[in-house]
Amino acid sequence: DAGVTQSPTHLIKTRGQQVTLRCSPKSGHDTVSWYQQALGQGPQFIFQYYEEEERQRGNFPDRFSGHQFPNYSSELNVNALLLGDSALYLCASNLRANTEAFFGQGTRLTVV
Amino acid sequence: AQTVTQSQPEMSVQEAETVTLSCTYDTSESDYYLFWYKQPPSRQMILVIRQEAYKQQNATENRFSVNFQKAAKSFSLKISDSQLGDAAMYFCAYVPTYGGSQGNLIFGKGTKLSVKP
């Protein structure tokens, strides 16, 4: 049983560019959440998708957007990249609310 | 606003000894979950232990146990018989039961645990 998988594992982008990160949830899970983890910090909640809709959102600008597909996989898009967007982006999945969230290994984004 | 505070940026323990990691939180909710996650260098967050706020009994998972003090809003993690594989970043996290989801967690800044052989 594959757990939560994220791609790519690393990438480097230039300021002003756009990036798309991908997440496949654990088998049987229908809810996907995205987090940003800056160096030396705890993860910060970006948003959560359930039934292909954004259900909850943290304090992140509109440059951060997402999508969930019918197979429950998800994408995180960031437009107009800033140096401060450099971070580890974590995806977590669970089955609806209040069941254990399983995390992927993250995508390390570096903006230069 | 709900916050989680971990006041120990780094901790060190000798192999086979016991160590306690501290966590305090602030919330006006009465029903919530608290968690300890482990993040090794592989970067993947791994759930160590979970506590439901309505349960007075402290959660335990093998060598890991918590001291949950609801009135004091304190949630410490005790690791007994520490092993080299316990070395990692440890994060305390919170989520309200209602209006929240275990995928929508509020994390502290973490404690880096080193284990000395």
GROMACS .gro file of C-alpha atoms in nm:
model
  229
    1ASP     CA    1   0.000   0.000   0.000
    2ALA     CA    2   0.162   0.320  -0.119
    3GLY     CA    3   0.151   0.603   0.126
    4VAL     CA    4   0.128   0.969   0.032
    5THR     CA    5   0.352   1.042  -0.264
    6GLN     CA    6   0.470   1.385  -0.376
    7SER     CA    7   0.648   1.500  -0.688
    8PRO     CA    8   0.895   1.633  -0.763
    9THR     CA    9   1.121   1.586  -0.458
   10HIS     CA   10   1.326   1.896  -0.534
   11LEU     CA   11   1.306   2.183  -0.776
   12ILE     CA   12   1.460   2.522  -0.835
   13LYS     CA   13   1.266   2.814  -0.980
   14THR     CA   14   1.339   3.177  -1.057
   15ARG     CA   15   1.156   3.469  -0.896
   16GLY     CA   16   0.838   3.554  -1.082
   17GLN     CA   17   0.792   3.206  -1.224
   18GLN     CA   18   0.505   2.972  -1.153
   19VAL     CA   19   0.530   2.623  -1.003
   20THR     CA   20   0.302   2.321  -0.970
   21LEU     CA   21   0.352   2.055  -0.705
   22ARG     CA   22   0.169   1.724  -0.706
   23CYS     CA   23   0.037   1.489  -0.440
   24SER     CA   24  -0.122   1.146  -0.451
   25PRO     CA   25  -0.303   1.058  -0.127
   26LYS     CA   26  -0.278   0.734   0.060
   27SER     CA   27  -0.507   0.466  -0.081
   28GLY     CA   28  -0.861   0.509   0.052
   29HIS     CA   29  -0.812   0.872   0.157
   30ASP     CA   30  -1.030   1.147   0.013
   31THR     CA   31  -0.899   1.463   0.181
   32VAL     CA   32  -0.573   1.636   0.097
   33SER     CA   33  -0.406   1.919   0.288
   34TRP     CA   34  -0.101   2.125   0.195
   35TYR     CA   35   0.154   2.277   0.430
   36GLN     CA   36   0.451   2.509   0.391
   37GLN     CA   37   0.750   2.443   0.617
   38ALA     CA   38   1.014   2.713   0.614
   39LEU     CA   39   1.363   2.622   0.732
   40GLY     CA   40   1.372   2.580   1.109
   41GLN     CA   41   0.997   2.624   1.147
   42GLY     CA   42   0.694   2.406   1.194
   43PRO     CA   43   0.460   2.341   0.903
   44GLN     CA   44   0.196   2.604   0.831
   45PHE     CA   45  -0.141   2.505   0.688
   46ILE     CA   46  -0.207   2.637   0.337
   47PHE     CA   47  -0.539   2.478   0.242
   48GLN     CA   48  -0.740   2.158   0.238
   49TYR     CA   49  -0.934   1.990  -0.043
   50TYR     CA   50  -1.227   1.756  -0.010
   51GLU     CA   51  -1.470   1.652  -0.285
   52GLU     CA   52  -1.269   1.859  -0.533
   53GLU     CA   53  -1.336   2.181  -0.342
   54GLU     CA   54  -1.122   2.398  -0.117
   55ARG     CA   55  -1.277   2.346   0.228
   56GLN     CA   56  -1.041   2.535   0.454
   57ARG     CA   57  -0.767   2.786   0.394
   58GLY     CA   58  -0.486   2.921   0.605
   59ASN     CA   59  -0.336   3.267   0.594
   60PHE     CA   60  -0.176   3.252   0.251
   61PRO     CA   61  -0.216   3.494  -0.042
   62ASP     CA   62  -0.413   3.418  -0.355
   63ARG     CA   63  -0.088   3.339  -0.534
   64PHE     CA   64  -0.129   3.000  -0.371
   65SER     CA   65  -0.403   2.796  -0.536
   66GLY     CA   66  -0.487   2.432  -0.567
   67HIS     CA   67  -0.694   2.167  -0.725
   68GLN     CA   68  -0.823   1.822  -0.641
   69PHE     CA   69  -0.901   1.569  -0.911
   70PRO     CA   70  -1.173   1.301  -0.913
   71ASN     CA   71  -0.912   1.040  -0.813
   72TYR     CA   72  -0.842   1.255  -0.502
   73SER     CA   73  -0.493   1.354  -0.612
   74SER     CA   74  -0.410   1.721  -0.575
   75GLU     CA   75  -0.195   1.999  -0.710
   76LEU     CA   76  -0.056   2.308  -0.540
   77ASN     CA   77   0.015   2.603  -0.769
   78VAL     CA   78   0.216   2.906  -0.671
   79ASN     CA   79   0.228   3.207  -0.904
   80ALA     CA   80   0.472   3.498  -0.914
   81LEU     CA   81   0.724   3.319  -0.695
   82LEU     CA   82   0.907   3.517  -0.428
   83LEU     CA   83   1.233   3.431  -0.257
   84GLY     CA   84   1.030   3.382   0.061
   85ASP     CA   85   0.837   3.098  -0.100
   86SER     CA   86   1.147   2.880  -0.067
   87ALA     CA   87   1.041   2.602   0.169
   88LEU     CA   88   0.951   2.238   0.207
   89TYR     CA   89   0.595   2.180   0.089
   90LEU     CA   90   0.421   1.892   0.260
   91CYS     CA   91   0.107   1.713   0.153
   92ALA     CA   92  -0.108   1.521   0.400
   93SER     CA   93  -0.408   1.300   0.337
   94ASN     CA   94  -0.680   1.157   0.555
   95LEU     CA   95  -1.027   1.013   0.528
   96ARG     CA   96  -1.265   1.302   0.595
   97ALA     CA   97  -1.227   1.490   0.920
   98ASN     CA   98  -1.077   1.367   1.243
   99THR     CA   99  -0.893   1.063   1.120
  100GLU     CA  100  -0.517   1.037   1.129
  101ALA     CA  101  -0.338   1.247   0.867
  102PHE     CA  102  -0.054   1.080   0.679
  103PHE     CA  103   0.221   1.295   0.534
  104GLY     CA  104   0.433   1.267   0.223
  105GLN     CA  105   0.806   1.333   0.214
  106GLY     CA  106   0.757   1.678   0.073
  107THR     CA  107   0.885   1.885  -0.217
  108ARG     CA  108   1.181   2.111  -0.150
  109LEU     CA  109   1.128   2.432  -0.349
  110THR     CA  110   1.414   2.677  -0.389
  111VAL     CA  111   1.343   3.016  -0.544
  112VAL     CA  112   1.648   3.203  -0.673
  113ALA     CA  113  -0.590   3.277   1.782
  114GLN     CA  114  -0.486   2.924   1.855
  115THR     CA  115  -0.113   2.881   1.908
  116VAL     CA  116   0.130   2.604   1.997
  117THR     CA  117   0.457   2.681   2.174
  118GLN     CA  118   0.759   2.458   2.208
  119SER     CA  119   1.010   2.633   2.432
  120GLN     CA  120   1.301   2.392   2.382
  121PRO     CA  121   1.465   2.440   2.040
  122GLU     CA  122   1.709   2.156   2.111
  123MET     CA  123   1.733   1.868   2.357
  124SER     CA  124   1.989   1.595   2.408
  125VAL     CA  125   1.958   1.256   2.578
  126GLN     CA  126   2.186   0.963   2.641
  127GLU     CA  127   2.089   0.636   2.479
  128ALA     CA  128   1.861   0.428   2.710
  129GLU     CA  129   1.778   0.733   2.923
  130THR     CA  130   1.449   0.923   2.947
  131VAL     CA  131   1.377   1.266   2.802
  132THR     CA  132   1.075   1.496   2.822
  133LEU     CA  133   0.980   1.747   2.552
  134SER     CA  134   0.757   2.038   2.647
  135CYS     CA  135   0.460   2.189   2.468
  136THR     CA  136   0.202   2.449   2.566
  137TYR     CA  137  -0.093   2.567   2.365
  138ASP     CA  138  -0.353   2.835   2.372
  139THR     CA  139  -0.716   2.781   2.274
  140SER     CA  140  -1.065   2.876   2.386
  141GLU     CA  141  -1.205   2.546   2.257
  142SER     CA  142  -1.298   2.268   2.499
  143ASP     CA  143  -1.278   1.981   2.253
  144TYR     CA  144  -0.964   1.926   2.051
  145TYR     CA  145  -0.689   1.683   1.963
  146LEU     CA  146  -0.321   1.713   2.045
  147PHE     CA  147  -0.042   1.532   1.867
  148TRP     CA  148   0.329   1.473   1.870
  149TYR     CA  149   0.487   1.421   1.529
  150LYS     CA  150   0.841   1.310   1.453
  151GLN     CA  151   1.026   1.440   1.148
  152PRO     CA  152   1.353   1.257   1.076
  153PRO     CA  153   1.600   1.380   0.811
  154SER     CA  154   1.391   1.194   0.553
  155ARG     CA  155   1.145   1.485   0.605
  156GLN     CA  156   0.833   1.270   0.638
  157MET     CA  157   0.613   1.359   0.934
  158ILE     CA  158   0.533   1.051   1.140
  159LEU     CA  159   0.260   1.047   1.404
  160VAL     CA  160   0.404   0.946   1.741
  161ILE     CA  161   0.106   0.983   1.972
  162ARG     CA  162  -0.240   1.141   1.986
  163GLN     CA  163  -0.449   1.271   2.277
  164GLU     CA  164  -0.818   1.361   2.273
  165ALA     CA  165  -0.886   1.651   2.509
  166TYR     CA  166  -1.199   1.492   2.659
  167LYS     CA  167  -0.998   1.192   2.777
  168GLN     CA  168  -0.839   1.242   3.117
  169GLN     CA  169  -0.616   0.940   3.081
  170ASN     CA  170  -0.277   1.017   2.931
  171ALA     CA  171  -0.204   0.844   2.601
  172THR     CA  172   0.080   0.593   2.576
  173GLU     CA  173   0.240   0.419   2.278
  174ASN     CA  174   0.515   0.177   2.377
  175ARG     CA  175   0.812   0.393   2.491
  176PHE     CA  176   0.623   0.717   2.429
  177SER     CA  177   0.380   0.872   2.675
  178VAL     CA  178   0.230   1.214   2.733
  179ASN     CA  179   0.150   1.427   3.036
  180PHE     CA  180  -0.167   1.613   2.939
  181GLN     CA  181  -0.265   1.895   3.176
  182LYS     CA  182  -0.579   2.048   3.027
  183ALA     CA  183  -0.621   2.330   3.277
  184ALA     CA  184  -0.261   2.434   3.234
  185LYS     CA  185  -0.280   2.380   2.856
  186SER     CA  186   0.032   2.170   2.869
  187PHE     CA  187   0.113   1.860   2.667
  188SER     CA  188   0.459   1.711   2.722
  189LEU     CA  189   0.608   1.403   2.556
  190LYS     CA  190   0.817   1.153   2.750
  191ILE     CA  191   1.044   0.916   2.563
  192SER     CA  192   1.168   0.628   2.773
  193ASP     CA  193   1.466   0.404   2.694
  194SER     CA  194   1.580   0.644   2.420
  195GLN     CA  195   1.717   0.487   2.105
  196LEU     CA  196   1.945   0.627   1.835
  197GLY     CA  197   1.652   0.611   1.594
  198ASP     CA  198   1.459   0.856   1.809
  199ALA     CA  199   1.687   1.138   1.696
  200ALA     CA  200   1.470   1.377   1.493
  201MET     CA  201   1.269   1.698   1.503
  202TYR     CA  202   0.961   1.663   1.720
  203PHE     CA  203   0.657   1.879   1.661
  204CYS     CA  204   0.361   1.935   1.888
  205ALA     CA  205   0.035   1.999   1.702
  206TYR     CA  206  -0.325   2.093   1.778
  207VAL     CA  207  -0.658   2.080   1.599
  208PRO     CA  208  -1.008   2.163   1.726
  209THR     CA  209  -1.255   1.879   1.712
  210TYR     CA  210  -1.530   2.090   1.558
  211GLY     CA  211  -1.460   2.299   1.254
  212GLY     CA  212  -1.124   2.139   1.223
  213SER     CA  213  -0.977   1.833   1.063
  214GLN     CA  214  -0.675   1.625   1.147
  215GLY     CA  215  -0.544   1.744   0.814
  216ASN     CA  216  -0.563   2.105   0.932
  217LEU     CA  217  -0.311   2.109   1.211
  218ILE     CA  218  -0.148   2.396   1.399
  219PHE     CA  219   0.215   2.312   1.469
  220GLY     CA  220   0.474   2.442   1.710
  221LYS     CA  221   0.824   2.533   1.592
  222GLY     CA  222   0.970   2.201   1.691
  223THR     CA  223   1.235   2.056   1.920
  224LYS     CA  224   1.546   1.895   1.776
  225LEU     CA  225   1.627   1.581   1.975
  226SER     CA  226   1.978   1.436   1.967
  227VAL     CA  227   2.052   1.091   2.111
  228LYS     CA  228   2.408   1.023   2.227
  229PRO     CA  229   2.542   0.667   2.214
   0.00000   0.00000   0.00000
